[in-house]
Amino acid sequence: PSCGSKLESTEIHQQCNTCGNNIFQSPEVKDFLKYQDQKFYKIGGLSFFVGFIPVVGFVISAVMANVYLFSPYRRYLPKGTSFLTKIWIKFLTFIFFILGVALGFIAAPLYIVMRYIIWKRKFVGQTKNENLPNIG
């Protein structure tokens, strides 16, 4: 919400208890996805160049992507439904970290692309599965 308060629920369409703003009414979900996609392209390109630094470049790319790309999606997903996704991502992280030791410029962007697709699909699936409450 515009007030910056922490939301109590993980529902996508909800009303802030502090300021009364409706979440994802304006801007809408499609605007949020477009904004996240723009950040994805920037961070993906940057991760290619940072990936030339062995190990450290991969770690920097992973942390940047986690904070700026994946966290905004995860905050709207229920904790229990993303358990298998988190296990799968931990496996991917391990595999790409090993590749990132020598081929960070390939592993870092590929890692970010795969994780971004996973979290975005989960978020979009949640928007389709959610019964929209009567806000207004």
PDB file of C-alpha atoms in Angstrom, residues 7-127:
ATOM      1  CA  LEU A   7       0.022  -6.450   4.977  1.00  0.00           C
ATOM      2  CA  GLU A   8      -1.428  -9.105   7.266  1.00  0.00           C
ATOM      3  CA  SER A   9      -2.661 -11.407   4.505  1.00  0.00           C
ATOM      4  CA  THR A  10      -1.000 -12.943   1.461  1.00  0.00           C
ATOM      5  CA  GLU A  11      -4.077 -12.364  -0.694  1.00  0.00           C
ATOM      6  CA  ILE A  12      -3.402 -10.394  -3.825  1.00  0.00           C
ATOM      7  CA  HIS A  13      -6.572  -8.297  -3.818  1.00  0.00           C
ATOM      8  CA  GLN A  14      -7.062  -6.927  -0.320  1.00  0.00           C
ATOM      9  CA  GLN A  15      -7.550  -3.701   1.545  1.00  0.00           C
ATOM     10  CA  CYS A  16      -4.875  -2.191   3.796  1.00  0.00           C
ATOM     11  CA  ASN A  17      -6.036  -2.033   7.417  1.00  0.00           C
ATOM     12  CA  THR A  18      -3.999   1.137   8.053  1.00  0.00           C
ATOM     13  CA  CYS A  19      -4.769   3.449   5.123  1.00  0.00           C
ATOM     14  CA  GLY A  20      -7.709   1.695   3.470  1.00  0.00           C
ATOM     15  CA  ASN A  21      -6.070   1.474   0.011  1.00  0.00           C
ATOM     16  CA  ASN A  22      -7.090  -1.437  -2.190  1.00  0.00           C
ATOM     17  CA  ILE A  23      -4.051  -3.456  -3.244  1.00  0.00           C
ATOM     18  CA  PHE A  24      -3.643  -4.014  -7.009  1.00  0.00           C
ATOM     19  CA  GLN A  25      -6.610  -1.845  -7.892  1.00  0.00           C
ATOM     20  CA  SER A  26      -4.478   0.992  -9.222  1.00  0.00           C
ATOM     21  CA  PRO A  27      -1.897   0.041 -10.436  1.00  0.00           C
ATOM     22  CA  GLU A  28      -3.332  -3.305 -11.450  1.00  0.00           C
ATOM     23  CA  VAL A  29      -1.696  -6.743 -11.458  1.00  0.00           C
ATOM     24  CA  LYS A  30      -0.726  -6.398 -15.140  1.00  0.00           C
ATOM     25  CA  ASP A  31       1.080  -3.127 -14.351  1.00  0.00           C
ATOM     26  CA  PHE A  32       2.921  -4.824 -11.492  1.00  0.00           C
ATOM     27  CA  LEU A  33       3.969  -7.679 -13.801  1.00  0.00           C
ATOM     28  CA  LYS A  34       5.172  -5.217 -16.451  1.00  0.00           C
ATOM     29  CA  TYR A  35       7.229  -3.339 -13.839  1.00  0.00           C
ATOM     30  CA  GLN A  36       8.752  -6.585 -12.550  1.00  0.00           C
ATOM     31  CA  ASP A  37       9.577  -7.669 -16.117  1.00  0.00           C
ATOM     32  CA  GLN A  38      11.462  -4.394 -16.672  1.00  0.00           C
ATOM     33  CA  LYS A  39      13.503  -4.993 -13.512  1.00  0.00           C
ATOM     34  CA  PHE A  40      14.101  -8.571 -14.653  1.00  0.00           C
ATOM     35  CA  TYR A  41      15.713  -7.444 -17.922  1.00  0.00           C
ATOM     36  CA  LYS A  42      17.976  -4.972 -16.137  1.00  0.00           C
ATOM     37  CA  ILE A  43      19.084  -7.394 -13.438  1.00  0.00           C
ATOM     38  CA  GLY A  44      19.470 -10.222 -15.961  1.00  0.00           C
ATOM     39  CA  GLY A  45      21.809  -8.110 -18.095  1.00  0.00           C
ATOM     40  CA  LEU A  46      23.752  -6.922 -15.085  1.00  0.00           C
ATOM     41  CA  SER A  47      24.113 -10.500 -13.830  1.00  0.00           C
ATOM     42  CA  PHE A  48      25.802 -11.454 -17.101  1.00  0.00           C
ATOM     43  CA  PHE A  49      28.536  -8.889 -16.568  1.00  0.00           C
ATOM     44  CA  VAL A  50      28.872  -9.471 -12.817  1.00  0.00           C
ATOM     45  CA  GLY A  51      29.030 -13.215 -13.538  1.00  0.00           C
ATOM     46  CA  PHE A  52      32.534 -12.786 -14.944  1.00  0.00           C
ATOM     47  CA  ILE A  53      33.747 -12.417 -11.352  1.00  0.00           C
ATOM     48  CA  PRO A  54      34.168 -16.030 -10.147  1.00  0.00           C
ATOM     49  CA  VAL A  55      31.832 -17.088  -7.300  1.00  0.00           C
ATOM     50  CA  VAL A  56      31.326 -13.555  -5.928  1.00  0.00           C
ATOM     51  CA  GLY A  57      29.600 -12.443  -9.140  1.00  0.00           C
ATOM     52  CA  PHE A  58      27.129 -15.307  -8.921  1.00  0.00           C
ATOM     53  CA  VAL A  59      26.397 -14.556  -5.264  1.00  0.00           C
ATOM     54  CA  ILE A  60      25.879 -10.839  -5.985  1.00  0.00           C
ATOM     55  CA  SER A  61      23.529 -11.678  -8.860  1.00  0.00           C
ATOM     56  CA  ALA A  62      21.552 -14.137  -6.753  1.00  0.00           C
ATOM     57  CA  VAL A  63      21.143 -11.691  -3.866  1.00  0.00           C
ATOM     58  CA  MET A  64      20.095  -8.824  -6.156  1.00  0.00           C
ATOM     59  CA  ALA A  65      17.550 -11.014  -7.901  1.00  0.00           C
ATOM     60  CA  ASN A  66      16.220 -12.355  -4.615  1.00  0.00           C
ATOM     61  CA  VAL A  67      15.664  -8.889  -3.166  1.00  0.00           C
ATOM     62  CA  TYR A  68      14.424  -7.018  -6.249  1.00  0.00           C
ATOM     63  CA  LEU A  69      12.738  -9.723  -8.347  1.00  0.00           C
ATOM     64  CA  PHE A  70      11.562 -12.675  -6.303  1.00  0.00           C
ATOM     65  CA  SER A  71      10.547 -11.118  -2.971  1.00  0.00           C
ATOM     66  CA  PRO A  72       7.758  -8.989  -4.471  1.00  0.00           C
ATOM     67  CA  TYR A  73       6.162 -12.170  -5.857  1.00  0.00           C
ATOM     68  CA  ARG A  74       6.741 -14.296  -2.760  1.00  0.00           C
ATOM     69  CA  ARG A  75       5.045 -11.848  -0.393  1.00  0.00           C
ATOM     70  CA  TYR A  76       1.701 -12.582  -2.085  1.00  0.00           C
ATOM     71  CA  LEU A  77       2.027 -16.367  -2.038  1.00  0.00           C
ATOM     72  CA  PRO A  78       0.851 -18.469   0.898  1.00  0.00           C
ATOM     73  CA  LYS A  79       3.761 -20.102   2.740  1.00  0.00           C
ATOM     74  CA  GLY A  80       2.463 -23.687   2.507  1.00  0.00           C
ATOM     75  CA  THR A  81       1.854 -23.718  -1.234  1.00  0.00           C
ATOM     76  CA  SER A  82       5.385 -22.679  -2.090  1.00  0.00           C
ATOM     77  CA  PHE A  83       7.192 -25.427  -0.102  1.00  0.00           C
ATOM     78  CA  LEU A  84       7.933 -27.650  -3.118  1.00  0.00           C
ATOM     79  CA  THR A  85       8.891 -24.594  -5.111  1.00  0.00           C
ATOM     80  CA  LYS A  86      11.400 -23.631  -2.428  1.00  0.00           C
ATOM     81  CA  ILE A  87      12.904 -27.146  -2.414  1.00  0.00           C
ATOM     82  CA  TRP A  88      13.225 -27.060  -6.207  1.00  0.00           C
ATOM     83  CA  ILE A  89      14.844 -23.620  -6.049  1.00  0.00           C
ATOM     84  CA  LYS A  90      17.355 -24.763  -3.418  1.00  0.00           C
ATOM     85  CA  PHE A  91      18.351 -27.591  -5.756  1.00  0.00           C
ATOM     86  CA  LEU A  92      18.709 -25.157  -8.671  1.00  0.00           C
ATOM     87  CA  THR A  93      20.743 -22.809  -6.495  1.00  0.00           C
ATOM     88  CA  PHE A  94      23.175 -25.582  -5.604  1.00  0.00           C
ATOM     89  CA  ILE A  95      23.590 -26.723  -9.220  1.00  0.00           C
ATOM     90  CA  PHE A  96      24.034 -23.202 -10.587  1.00  0.00           C
ATOM     91  CA  PHE A  97      26.392 -22.211  -7.784  1.00  0.00           C
ATOM     92  CA  ILE A  98      28.674 -25.071  -8.807  1.00  0.00           C
ATOM     93  CA  LEU A  99      28.465 -23.915 -12.438  1.00  0.00           C
ATOM     94  CA  GLY A 100      28.955 -20.324 -11.282  1.00  0.00           C
ATOM     95  CA  VAL A 101      32.433 -21.101 -10.019  1.00  0.00           C
ATOM     96  CA  ALA A 102      33.767 -21.322 -13.573  1.00  0.00           C
ATOM     97  CA  LEU A 103      30.934 -20.149 -15.809  1.00  0.00           C
ATOM     98  CA  GLY A 104      29.272 -17.435 -13.752  1.00  0.00           C
ATOM     99  CA  PHE A 105      28.498 -15.272 -16.773  1.00  0.00           C
ATOM    100  CA  ILE A 106      26.269 -18.105 -18.039  1.00  0.00           C
ATOM    101  CA  ALA A 107      25.089 -19.581 -14.749  1.00  0.00           C
ATOM    102  CA  ALA A 108      24.015 -16.328 -13.077  1.00  0.00           C
ATOM    103  CA  PRO A 109      21.633 -15.124 -15.826  1.00  0.00           C
ATOM    104  CA  LEU A 110      20.302 -18.647 -16.398  1.00  0.00           C
ATOM    105  CA  TYR A 111      19.681 -19.059 -12.682  1.00  0.00           C
ATOM    106  CA  ILE A 112      17.829 -15.745 -12.549  1.00  0.00           C
ATOM    107  CA  VAL A 113      15.727 -16.603 -15.605  1.00  0.00           C
ATOM    108  CA  MET A 114      14.684 -19.985 -14.212  1.00  0.00           C
ATOM    109  CA  ARG A 115      13.824 -18.653 -10.755  1.00  0.00           C
ATOM    110  CA  TYR A 116      12.003 -15.660 -12.189  1.00  0.00           C
ATOM    111  CA  ILE A 117       9.833 -17.894 -14.358  1.00  0.00           C
ATOM    112  CA  ILE A 118       9.031 -20.141 -11.382  1.00  0.00           C
ATOM    113  CA  TRP A 119       8.011 -17.307  -9.038  1.00  0.00           C
ATOM    114  CA  LYS A 120       6.121 -15.379 -11.727  1.00  0.00           C
ATOM    115  CA  ARG A 121       4.119 -18.486 -12.694  1.00  0.00           C
ATOM    116  CA  LYS A 122       3.251 -19.104  -9.050  1.00  0.00           C
ATOM    117  CA  PHE A 123       2.120 -15.489  -8.648  1.00  0.00           C
ATOM    118  CA  VAL A 124       0.059 -15.482 -11.859  1.00  0.00           C
ATOM    119  CA  GLY A 125      -1.469 -18.821 -10.856  1.00  0.00           C
ATOM    120  CA  GLN A 126      -2.406 -17.333  -7.502  1.00  0.00           C
ATOM    121  CA  THR A 127      -4.139 -14.396  -9.216  1.00  0.00           C
TER     122      THR A 127
END
